[in-house]
Coordinates of C-alpha atoms in Angstrom, one line a residue:
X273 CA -82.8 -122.4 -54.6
X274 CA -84.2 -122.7 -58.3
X275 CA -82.0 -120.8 -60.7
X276 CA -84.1 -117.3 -61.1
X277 CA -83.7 -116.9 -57.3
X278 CA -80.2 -117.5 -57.1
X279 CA -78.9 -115.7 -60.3
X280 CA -81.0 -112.6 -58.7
X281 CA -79.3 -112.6 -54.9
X282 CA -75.9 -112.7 -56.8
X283 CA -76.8 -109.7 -58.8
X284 CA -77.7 -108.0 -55.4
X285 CA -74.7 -109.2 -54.4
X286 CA -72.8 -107.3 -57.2
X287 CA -74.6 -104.6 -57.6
X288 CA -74.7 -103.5 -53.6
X289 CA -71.9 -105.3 -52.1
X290 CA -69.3 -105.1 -54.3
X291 CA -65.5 -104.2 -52.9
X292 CA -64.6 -100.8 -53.5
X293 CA -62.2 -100.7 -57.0
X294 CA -59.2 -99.7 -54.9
X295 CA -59.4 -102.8 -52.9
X296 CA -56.7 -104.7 -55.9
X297 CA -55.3 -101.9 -57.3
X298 CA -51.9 -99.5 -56.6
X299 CA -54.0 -96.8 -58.0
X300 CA -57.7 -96.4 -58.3
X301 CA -59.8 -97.0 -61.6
X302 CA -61.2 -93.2 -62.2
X303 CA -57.6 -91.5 -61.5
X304 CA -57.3 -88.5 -63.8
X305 CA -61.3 -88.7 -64.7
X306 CA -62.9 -88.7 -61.9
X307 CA -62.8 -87.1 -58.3
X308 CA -64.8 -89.6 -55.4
X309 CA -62.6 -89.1 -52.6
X310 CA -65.4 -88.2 -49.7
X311 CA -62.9 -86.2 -47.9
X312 CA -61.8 -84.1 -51.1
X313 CA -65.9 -83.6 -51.6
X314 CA -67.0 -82.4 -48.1
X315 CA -64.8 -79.9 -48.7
X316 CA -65.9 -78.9 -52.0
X317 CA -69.2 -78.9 -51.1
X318 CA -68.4 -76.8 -48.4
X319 CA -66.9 -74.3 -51.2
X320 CA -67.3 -73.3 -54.4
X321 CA -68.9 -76.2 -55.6
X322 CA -72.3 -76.0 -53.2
X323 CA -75.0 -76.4 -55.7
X324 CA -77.1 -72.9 -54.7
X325 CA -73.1 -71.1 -55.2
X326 CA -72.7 -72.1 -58.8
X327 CA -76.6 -71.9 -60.0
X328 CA -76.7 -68.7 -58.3
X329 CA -73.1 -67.3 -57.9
X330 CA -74.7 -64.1 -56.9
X331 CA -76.1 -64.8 -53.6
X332 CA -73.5 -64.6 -50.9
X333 CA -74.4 -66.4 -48.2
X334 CA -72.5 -69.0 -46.5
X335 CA -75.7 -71.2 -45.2
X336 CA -76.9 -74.3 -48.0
X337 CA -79.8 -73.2 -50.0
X338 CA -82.3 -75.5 -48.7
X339 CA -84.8 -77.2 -51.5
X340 CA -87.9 -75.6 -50.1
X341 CA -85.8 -72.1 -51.5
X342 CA -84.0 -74.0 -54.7
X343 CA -87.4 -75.3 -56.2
X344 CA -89.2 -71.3 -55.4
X345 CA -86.3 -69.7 -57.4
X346 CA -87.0 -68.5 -60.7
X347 CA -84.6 -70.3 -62.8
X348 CA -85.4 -73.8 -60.6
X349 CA -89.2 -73.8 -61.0
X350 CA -89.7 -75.3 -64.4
X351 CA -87.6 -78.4 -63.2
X352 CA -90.5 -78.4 -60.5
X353 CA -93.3 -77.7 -62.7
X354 CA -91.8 -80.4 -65.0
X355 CA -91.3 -83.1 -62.5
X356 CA -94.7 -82.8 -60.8
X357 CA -96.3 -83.3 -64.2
X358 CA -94.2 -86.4 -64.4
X359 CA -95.5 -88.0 -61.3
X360 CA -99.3 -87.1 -62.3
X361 CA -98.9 -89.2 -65.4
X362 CA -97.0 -92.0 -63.8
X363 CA -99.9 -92.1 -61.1
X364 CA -102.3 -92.1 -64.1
X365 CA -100.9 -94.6 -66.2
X366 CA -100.1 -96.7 -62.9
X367 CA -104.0 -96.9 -62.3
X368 CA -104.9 -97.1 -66.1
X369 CA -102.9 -100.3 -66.6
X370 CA -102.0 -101.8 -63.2
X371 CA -105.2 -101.0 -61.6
X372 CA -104.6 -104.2 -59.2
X373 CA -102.1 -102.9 -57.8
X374 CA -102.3 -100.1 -55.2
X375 CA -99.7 -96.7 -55.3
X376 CA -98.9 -94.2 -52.7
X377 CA -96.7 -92.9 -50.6
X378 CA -96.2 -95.4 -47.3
X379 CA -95.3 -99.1 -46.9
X380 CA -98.9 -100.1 -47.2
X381 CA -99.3 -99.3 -51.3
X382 CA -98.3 -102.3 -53.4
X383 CA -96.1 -99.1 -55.7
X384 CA -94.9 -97.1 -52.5
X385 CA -94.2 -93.8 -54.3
X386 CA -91.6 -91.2 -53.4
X387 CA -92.3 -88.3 -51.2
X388 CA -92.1 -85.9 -53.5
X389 CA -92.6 -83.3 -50.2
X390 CA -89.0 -84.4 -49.1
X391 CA -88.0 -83.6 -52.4
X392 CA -89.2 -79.6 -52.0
X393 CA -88.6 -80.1 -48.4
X394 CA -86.9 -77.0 -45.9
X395 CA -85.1 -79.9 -44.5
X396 CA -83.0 -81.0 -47.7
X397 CA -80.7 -79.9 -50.0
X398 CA -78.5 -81.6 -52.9
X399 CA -75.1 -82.4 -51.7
X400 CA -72.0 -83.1 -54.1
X401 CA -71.7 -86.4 -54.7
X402 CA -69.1 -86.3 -57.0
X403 CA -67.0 -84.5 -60.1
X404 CA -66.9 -86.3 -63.6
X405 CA -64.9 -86.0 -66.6
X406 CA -66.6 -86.6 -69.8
X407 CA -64.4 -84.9 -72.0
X408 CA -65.0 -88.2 -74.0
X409 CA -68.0 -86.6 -75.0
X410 CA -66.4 -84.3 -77.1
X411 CA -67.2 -85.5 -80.3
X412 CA -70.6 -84.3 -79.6
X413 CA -69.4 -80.6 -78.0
X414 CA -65.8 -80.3 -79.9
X415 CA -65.8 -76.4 -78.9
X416 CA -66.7 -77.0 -75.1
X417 CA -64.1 -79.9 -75.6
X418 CA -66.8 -82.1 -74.1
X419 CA -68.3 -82.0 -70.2
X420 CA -67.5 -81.9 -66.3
X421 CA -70.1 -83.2 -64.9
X422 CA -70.7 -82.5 -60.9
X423 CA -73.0 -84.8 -59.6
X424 CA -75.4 -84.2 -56.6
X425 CA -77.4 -86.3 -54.3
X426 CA -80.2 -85.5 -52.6
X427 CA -80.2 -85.3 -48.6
X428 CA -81.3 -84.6 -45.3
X429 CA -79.9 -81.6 -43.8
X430 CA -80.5 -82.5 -39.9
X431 CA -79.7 -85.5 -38.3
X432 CA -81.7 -88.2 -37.7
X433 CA -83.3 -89.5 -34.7
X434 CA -80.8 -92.2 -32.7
X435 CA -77.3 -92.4 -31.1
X436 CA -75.5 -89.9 -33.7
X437 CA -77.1 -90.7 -36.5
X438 CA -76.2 -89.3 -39.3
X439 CA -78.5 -87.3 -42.0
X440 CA -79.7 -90.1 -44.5
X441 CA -79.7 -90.0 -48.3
X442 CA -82.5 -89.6 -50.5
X443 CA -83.1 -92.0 -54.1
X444 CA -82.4 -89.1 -56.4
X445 CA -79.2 -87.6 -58.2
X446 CA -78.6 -84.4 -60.0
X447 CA -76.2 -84.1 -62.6
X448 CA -75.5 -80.0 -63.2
X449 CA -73.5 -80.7 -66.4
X450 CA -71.1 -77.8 -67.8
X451 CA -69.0 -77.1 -70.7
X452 CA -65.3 -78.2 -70.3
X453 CA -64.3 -75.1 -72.2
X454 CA -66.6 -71.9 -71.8
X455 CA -67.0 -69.8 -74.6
X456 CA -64.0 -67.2 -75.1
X457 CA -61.6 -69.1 -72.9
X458 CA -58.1 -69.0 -74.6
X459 CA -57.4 -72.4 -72.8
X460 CA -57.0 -75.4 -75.4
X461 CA -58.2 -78.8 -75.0
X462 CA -55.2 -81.0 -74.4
X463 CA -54.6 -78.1 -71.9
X464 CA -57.7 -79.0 -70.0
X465 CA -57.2 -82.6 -70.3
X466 CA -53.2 -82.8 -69.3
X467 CA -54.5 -80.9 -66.2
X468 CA -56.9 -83.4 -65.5
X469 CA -54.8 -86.4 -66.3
X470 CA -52.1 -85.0 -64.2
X471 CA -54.0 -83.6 -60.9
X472 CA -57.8 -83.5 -61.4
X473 CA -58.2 -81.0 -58.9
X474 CA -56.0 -78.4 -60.7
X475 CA -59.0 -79.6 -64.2
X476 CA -61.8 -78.3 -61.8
X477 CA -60.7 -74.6 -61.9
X478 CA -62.7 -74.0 -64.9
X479 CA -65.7 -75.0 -63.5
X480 CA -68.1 -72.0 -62.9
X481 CA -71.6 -70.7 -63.6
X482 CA -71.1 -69.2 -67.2
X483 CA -70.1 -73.0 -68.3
X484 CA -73.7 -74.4 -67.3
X485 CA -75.4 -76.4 -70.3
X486 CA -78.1 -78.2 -68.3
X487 CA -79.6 -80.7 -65.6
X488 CA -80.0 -84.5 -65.4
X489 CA -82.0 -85.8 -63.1
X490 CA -82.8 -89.3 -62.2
X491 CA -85.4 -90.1 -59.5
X492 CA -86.7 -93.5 -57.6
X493 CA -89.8 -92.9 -58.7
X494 CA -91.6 -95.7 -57.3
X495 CA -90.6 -99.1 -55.5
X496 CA -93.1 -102.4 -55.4
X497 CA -92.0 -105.0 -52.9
X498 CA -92.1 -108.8 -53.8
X499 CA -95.4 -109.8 -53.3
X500 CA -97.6 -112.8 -54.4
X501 CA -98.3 -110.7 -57.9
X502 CA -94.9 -109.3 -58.4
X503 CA -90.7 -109.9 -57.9
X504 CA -89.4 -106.3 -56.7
X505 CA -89.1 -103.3 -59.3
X506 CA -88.1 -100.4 -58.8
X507 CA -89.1 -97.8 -61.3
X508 CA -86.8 -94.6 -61.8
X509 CA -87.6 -91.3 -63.5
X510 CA -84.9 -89.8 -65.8
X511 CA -85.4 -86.2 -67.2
X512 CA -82.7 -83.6 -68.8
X513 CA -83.2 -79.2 -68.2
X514 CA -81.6 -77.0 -70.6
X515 CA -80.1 -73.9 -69.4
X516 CA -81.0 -70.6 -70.8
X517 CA -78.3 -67.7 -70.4
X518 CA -80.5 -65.7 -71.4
X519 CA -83.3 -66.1 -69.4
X520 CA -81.3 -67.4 -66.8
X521 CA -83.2 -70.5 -66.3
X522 CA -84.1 -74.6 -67.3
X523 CA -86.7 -75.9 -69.7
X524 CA -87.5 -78.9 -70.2
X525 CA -85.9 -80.8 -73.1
X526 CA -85.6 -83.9 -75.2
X527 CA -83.3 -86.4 -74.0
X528 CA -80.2 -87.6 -76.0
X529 CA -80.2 -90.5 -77.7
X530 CA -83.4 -91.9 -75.5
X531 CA -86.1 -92.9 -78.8
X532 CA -89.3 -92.3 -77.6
X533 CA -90.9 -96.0 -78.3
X534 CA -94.3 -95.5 -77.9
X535 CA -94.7 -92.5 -80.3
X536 CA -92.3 -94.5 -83.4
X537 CA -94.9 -97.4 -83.0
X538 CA -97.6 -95.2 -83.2
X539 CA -96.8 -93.3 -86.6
X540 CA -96.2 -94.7 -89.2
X541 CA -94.4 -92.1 -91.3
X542 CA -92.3 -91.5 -88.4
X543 CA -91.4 -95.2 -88.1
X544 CA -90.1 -94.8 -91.4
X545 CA -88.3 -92.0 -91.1
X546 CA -86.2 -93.0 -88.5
X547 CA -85.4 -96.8 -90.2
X548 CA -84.4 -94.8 -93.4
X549 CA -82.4 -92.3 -91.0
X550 CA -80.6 -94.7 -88.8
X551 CA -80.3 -97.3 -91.3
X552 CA -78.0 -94.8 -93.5
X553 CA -74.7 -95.9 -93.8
X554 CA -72.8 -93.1 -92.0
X555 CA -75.3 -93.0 -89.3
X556 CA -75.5 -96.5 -88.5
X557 CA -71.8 -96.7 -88.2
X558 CA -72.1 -93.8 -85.6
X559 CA -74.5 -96.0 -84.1
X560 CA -72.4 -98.8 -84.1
X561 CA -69.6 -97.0 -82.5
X562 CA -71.9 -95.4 -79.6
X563 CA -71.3 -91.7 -81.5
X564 CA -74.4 -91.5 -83.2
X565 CA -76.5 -88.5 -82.1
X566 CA -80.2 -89.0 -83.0
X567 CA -82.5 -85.9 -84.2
X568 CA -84.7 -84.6 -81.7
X569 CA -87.5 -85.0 -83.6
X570 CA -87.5 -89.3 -82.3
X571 CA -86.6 -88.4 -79.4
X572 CA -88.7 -88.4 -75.6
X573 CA -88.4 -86.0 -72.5
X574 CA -88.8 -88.3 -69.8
X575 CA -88.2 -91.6 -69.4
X576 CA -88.8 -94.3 -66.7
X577 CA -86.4 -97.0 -66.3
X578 CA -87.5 -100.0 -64.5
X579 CA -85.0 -102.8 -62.4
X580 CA -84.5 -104.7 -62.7
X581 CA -84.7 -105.9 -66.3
X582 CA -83.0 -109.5 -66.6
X583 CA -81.1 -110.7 -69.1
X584 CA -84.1 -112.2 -71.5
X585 CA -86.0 -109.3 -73.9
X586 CA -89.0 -107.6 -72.3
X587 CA -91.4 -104.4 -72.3
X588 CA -88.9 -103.4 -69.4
X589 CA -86.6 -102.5 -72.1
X590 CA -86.8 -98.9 -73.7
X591 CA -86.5 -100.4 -76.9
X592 CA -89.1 -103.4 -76.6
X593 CA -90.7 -104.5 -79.7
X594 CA -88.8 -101.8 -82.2
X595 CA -86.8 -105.0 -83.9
X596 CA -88.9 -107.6 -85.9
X597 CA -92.7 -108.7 -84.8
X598 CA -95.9 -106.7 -86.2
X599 CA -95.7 -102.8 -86.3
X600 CA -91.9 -103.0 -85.4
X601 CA -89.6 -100.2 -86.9
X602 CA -86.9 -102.6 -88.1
X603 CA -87.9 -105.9 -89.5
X604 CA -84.6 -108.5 -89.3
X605 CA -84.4 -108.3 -93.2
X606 CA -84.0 -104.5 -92.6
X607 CA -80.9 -104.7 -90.3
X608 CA -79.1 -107.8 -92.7
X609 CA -79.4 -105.8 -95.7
X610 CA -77.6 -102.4 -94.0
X611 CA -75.0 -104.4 -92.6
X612 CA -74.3 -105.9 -95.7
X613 CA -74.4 -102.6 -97.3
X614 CA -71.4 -101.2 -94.9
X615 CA -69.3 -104.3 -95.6
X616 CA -70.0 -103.8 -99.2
X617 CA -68.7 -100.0 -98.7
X618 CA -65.7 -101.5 -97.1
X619 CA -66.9 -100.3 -93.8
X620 CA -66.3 -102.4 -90.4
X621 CA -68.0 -102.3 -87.8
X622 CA -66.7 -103.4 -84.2
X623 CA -69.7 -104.0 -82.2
X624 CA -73.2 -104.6 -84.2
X625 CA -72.1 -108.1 -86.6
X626 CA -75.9 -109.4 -86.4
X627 CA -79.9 -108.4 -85.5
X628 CA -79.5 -109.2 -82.2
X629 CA -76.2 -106.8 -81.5
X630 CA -78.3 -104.0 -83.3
X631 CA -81.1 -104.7 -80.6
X632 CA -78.7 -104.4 -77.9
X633 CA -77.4 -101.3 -79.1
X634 CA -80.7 -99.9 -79.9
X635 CA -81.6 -100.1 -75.9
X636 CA -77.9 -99.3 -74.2
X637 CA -77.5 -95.8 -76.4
X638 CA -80.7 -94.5 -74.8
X639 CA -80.8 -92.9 -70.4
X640 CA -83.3 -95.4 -69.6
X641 CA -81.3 -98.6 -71.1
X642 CA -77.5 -97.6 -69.8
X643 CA -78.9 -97.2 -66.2
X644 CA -80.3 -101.1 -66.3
X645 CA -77.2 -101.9 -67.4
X646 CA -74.5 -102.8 -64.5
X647 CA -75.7 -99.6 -62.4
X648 CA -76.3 -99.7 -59.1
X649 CA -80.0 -100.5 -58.8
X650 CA -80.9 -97.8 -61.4
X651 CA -78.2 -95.4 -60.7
X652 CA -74.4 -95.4 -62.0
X653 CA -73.2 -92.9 -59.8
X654 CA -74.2 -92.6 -56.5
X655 CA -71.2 -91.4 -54.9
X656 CA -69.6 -92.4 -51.3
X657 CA -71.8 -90.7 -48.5
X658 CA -69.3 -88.8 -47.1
X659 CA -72.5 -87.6 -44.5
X660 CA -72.7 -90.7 -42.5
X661 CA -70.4 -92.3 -40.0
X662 CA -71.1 -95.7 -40.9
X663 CA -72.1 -95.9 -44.8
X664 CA -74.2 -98.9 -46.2
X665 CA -72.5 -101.3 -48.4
X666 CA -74.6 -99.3 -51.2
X667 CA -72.9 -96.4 -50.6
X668 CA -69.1 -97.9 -50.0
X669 CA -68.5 -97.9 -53.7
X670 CA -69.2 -94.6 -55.7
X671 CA -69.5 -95.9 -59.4
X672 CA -71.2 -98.7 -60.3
X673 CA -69.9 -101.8 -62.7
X674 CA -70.4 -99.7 -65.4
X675 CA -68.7 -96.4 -64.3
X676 CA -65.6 -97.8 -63.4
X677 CA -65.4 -100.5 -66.4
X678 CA -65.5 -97.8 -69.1
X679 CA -62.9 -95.4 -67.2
X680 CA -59.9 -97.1 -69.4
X681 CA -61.6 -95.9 -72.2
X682 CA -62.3 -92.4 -71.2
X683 CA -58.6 -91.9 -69.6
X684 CA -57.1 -93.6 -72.8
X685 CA -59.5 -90.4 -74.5
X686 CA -57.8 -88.0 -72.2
X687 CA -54.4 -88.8 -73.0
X688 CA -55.3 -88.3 -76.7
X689 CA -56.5 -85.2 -76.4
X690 CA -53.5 -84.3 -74.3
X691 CA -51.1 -85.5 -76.6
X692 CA -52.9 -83.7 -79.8
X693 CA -53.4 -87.3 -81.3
X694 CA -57.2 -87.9 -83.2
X695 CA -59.1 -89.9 -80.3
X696 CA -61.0 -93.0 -80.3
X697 CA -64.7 -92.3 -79.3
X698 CA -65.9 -95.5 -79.5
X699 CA -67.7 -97.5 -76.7
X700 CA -68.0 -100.6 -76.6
X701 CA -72.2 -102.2 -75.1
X702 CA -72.5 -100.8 -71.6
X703 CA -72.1 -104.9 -70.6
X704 CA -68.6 -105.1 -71.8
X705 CA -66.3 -102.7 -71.8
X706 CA -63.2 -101.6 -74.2
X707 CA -59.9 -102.6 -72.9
X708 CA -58.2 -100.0 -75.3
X709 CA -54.6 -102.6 -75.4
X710 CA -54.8 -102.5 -71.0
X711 CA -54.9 -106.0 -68.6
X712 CA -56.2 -103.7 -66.1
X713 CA -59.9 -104.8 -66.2
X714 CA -58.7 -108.8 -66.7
X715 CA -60.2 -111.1 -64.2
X716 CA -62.2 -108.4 -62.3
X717 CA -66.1 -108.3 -61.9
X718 CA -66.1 -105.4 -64.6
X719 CA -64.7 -107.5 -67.8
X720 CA -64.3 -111.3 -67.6
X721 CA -63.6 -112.0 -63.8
X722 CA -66.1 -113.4 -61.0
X723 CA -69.9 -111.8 -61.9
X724 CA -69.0 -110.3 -65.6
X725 CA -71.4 -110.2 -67.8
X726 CA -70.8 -113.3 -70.9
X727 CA -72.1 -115.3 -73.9
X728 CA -72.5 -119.0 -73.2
X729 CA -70.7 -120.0 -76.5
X730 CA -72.1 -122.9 -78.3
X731 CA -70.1 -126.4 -79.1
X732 CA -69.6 -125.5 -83.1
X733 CA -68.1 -121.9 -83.3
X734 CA -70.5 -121.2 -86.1
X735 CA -73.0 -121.1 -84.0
X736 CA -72.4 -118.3 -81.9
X737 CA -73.5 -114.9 -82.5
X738 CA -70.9 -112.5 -84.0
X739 CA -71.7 -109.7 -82.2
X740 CA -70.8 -111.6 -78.7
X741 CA -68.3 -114.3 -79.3
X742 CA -65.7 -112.4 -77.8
X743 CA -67.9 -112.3 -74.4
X744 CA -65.6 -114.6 -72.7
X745 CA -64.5 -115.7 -69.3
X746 CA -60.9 -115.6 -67.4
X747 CA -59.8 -119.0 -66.9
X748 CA -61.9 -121.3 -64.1
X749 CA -65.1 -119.0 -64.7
X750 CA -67.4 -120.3 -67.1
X751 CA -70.5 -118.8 -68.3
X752 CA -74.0 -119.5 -67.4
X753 CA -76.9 -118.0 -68.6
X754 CA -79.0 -116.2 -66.8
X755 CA -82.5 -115.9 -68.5
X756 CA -84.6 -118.7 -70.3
X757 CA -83.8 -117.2 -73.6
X758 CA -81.0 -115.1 -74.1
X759 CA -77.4 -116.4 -73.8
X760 CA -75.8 -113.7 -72.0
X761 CA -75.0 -114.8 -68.8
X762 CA -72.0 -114.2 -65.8
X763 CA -69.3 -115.7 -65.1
X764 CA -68.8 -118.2 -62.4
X765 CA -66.9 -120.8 -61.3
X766 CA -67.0 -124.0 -63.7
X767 CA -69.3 -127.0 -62.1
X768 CA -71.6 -124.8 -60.5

């Protein structure tokens, strides 16, 4: 097997047959941030916590909303209106530029589209998937005290045909996102976080309608099959709804953090702009630090993120062709000259040390470059399908790489916030996570272990790139690069 083929079943391997986190562990990864028990779920879904009861606490019966009624609603039609125009363009750009290449819905289009019918369908509804802290977002919503995020996955309500089969799930998550702290509520926030830390079901009892802030939704837009022309992709569709109290319903609205590419590239007085904005030296040590929160005014409302992307630069990338080369935003004398300037200031930064760390920042802050980074196909939370008898190996494991590598981080948040301390809001690149002073991640898949993501360091130390010398591996593994350019790799057992 030559070594693109190989490198790519192991990454299936990873990414859809990973053991669950609790497999090696007395206590699982997400404790006190995170609730992915499918037992625990059914049963909030079967409460409070059924998507139609907390978008529209006023309606009082006890059968699911089914789609076909959630996208006619008032308050959900925008979201509709706003995806439809989504696919239209897709489609259009599809047959503008990969006109070759046939796209549809059914196995016998080269881009077999999703059925956006089942979407609206009378036989689906969005079923919880899961409940997420993210009160280590509160740097960016310090009076909310950051997010709880409940996370829904899209589903057939009747069973399938066969011997007991269960109702399948549907490619698409939505992430109804709400304020840890609603406004008026005399609780504090190392009150909401010591709940959490210490029993997260006791945290969810603030959750309810008033808190709503808005939607995420992430889609399987399209999927291509290998073929003579093509490997596999698999494009998704990532979009974000604001809520309105007021008008008691979702617009459309800019995505955080997600640069919209094509329109920097195509103005030049934007293009400067934003260098002279991000190349500041407060913002850029936001930016280093994974806190920076970028204007609206660069940013897009959609996004698609392909998969997968590899390890080697490529117009997959959100963030393609913004660092050196003609008409690029940054040009690599741009980047040397503001580092310099922070160390100068007596700044230090802990992730960006060279052009090439600022690149891979520049595509893991935005939606689109996070998901192809150690998700689950282009998902980082699918959740455990608590619906089916027999669950897929896909659906075995409710986080991806990703989600439970940067739990240490967020629960180390937590119990800062608890204890009244100042937290540490830094992240670390979605490819390696922060250990925060814990061996808990040592040798697994999520740090340096079998399958982590490395830097094949060169002989002379000199030679390796600051920004990634410290992407080792545990002892055995060694790394191996897994593009024809770049030298991040995964780890693997030496001599292979």
């Amino acid at each position: 097997m030559s070594r693109a083929p190989r490198f790519l079943a192991i990454v299936l391997f990873l990414l859809c047959g990973a053991s669950p986190a609790y497999a090696a562990q007395d206590a699982p990864l997400e404790r006190g941030a995170a609730i992915t028990d499918p037992v625990t779920l059914r049963e909030l879904d079967g409460g409070k916590f059924r998507l139609d009861r907390l978008l529209l606490p006023e309606r009082s019966s006890d059968t699911p909303l089914a789609n076909s009624e959630l996208f006619a609603v008032p308050l959900m039609t925008p979201v509709r209106q706003a995806i439809d125009g989504e696919f239209d363009r897709y489609i259009a750009w599809h047959r503008a530029n990969l006109a070759k290449e046939t796209i549809g819905v059914g196995e016998g289009f080269d881009f077999q589209l999703f059925d956006r019918t089942l979407l609206y369908s009378a036989e689906t509804r969005f079923v919880l998937a899961g409940i997420v802290n993210r009160m280590d977002r509160t740097y960016a919503a310090e009076a909310s005290c950051g997010e709880i995020r409940l996370i829904y996955r899209l589903t057939r309500m009747n069973q399938a045909a066969g011997d007991h089969a269960s109702p399948p799930r549907l490619p698409m998550t939505l992430n109804l996102v709400l304020k840890a702290k609603g406004e008026g509520e005399a609780i504090t926030c190392p009150e909401i976080a010591a709940r959490w830390l210490a029993a997260p079901l006791a945290g969810t009892d603030l959750i309810r309608h008033e808190n709503i802030d808005r939607i995420e939704t992430n889609l399987q837009i399209a999927h291509a099959p290998k073929s003579a022309v093509r490997d596999f992709r698999t494009d998704y569709l990532l979009k974000v709804f604001r809520y309105d109290q007021n008008a008691r319903a979702f617009a459309e609205a800019p995505m955080e953090n997600q640069i919209d590419r094509a329109r920097l590239l195509a103005d030049d007085g934007l293009k400067r702009e934003f260098r002279a904005w991000l190349l500041d030296p407060i913002n850029l040590a936001a930016f280093d630090l994974g806190t920076v929160l970028i204007p609206e005014k660069f940013l897009a409302q959609g996004a698609i993120a392909p998969t997968p992307v590899g390890f080697d630069p490529s117009d997959l990338e959100p963030e393609f062709g913004l660092v050196q080369g003609e008409g690029a935003v940054f040009s690599e004398a741009d980047v040397v000259a503001a580092l310099r300037k922070v160390a100068e200031g007596g700044g230090k930064l802990q992730n960006i040390r060279s052009l090439a760390g600022f690149e891979r920042r520049l595509n893991d802050v935005t939606c689109s470059g996070c998901h192809q980074t150690r998700g689950i196909g282009g998902f980082h939370f699918p959740g455990v399908d608590w619906m089916a008898d027999k669950p897929s190996n896909s659906t075995v494991v409710p986080g991806s790489p990703h989600f439970f590598g940067d739990q240490i981080r967020r629960r180390d948040i937590l119990a800062s916030l608890r204890d009244g301390k100042q937290p540490d809001y830094s992240r670390g690149f979605a490819s390696r996570p922060q250990l925060r002073g814990s061996t808990e991640l040592a040798g697994t898949n999520y740090y340096d272990g079998w399958g982590a993501h490395c830097y094949v360091q060169a002989r002379q130390a000199a030679n390796n790139d600051a920004s990634f010398r410290d992407w080792t591996c545990a002892e055995g593994l060694s790394c191996q690069a897994a593009g024809k350019i770049s030298r991040i790799g995964m780890c693997f057992v030496k001599g292979r």
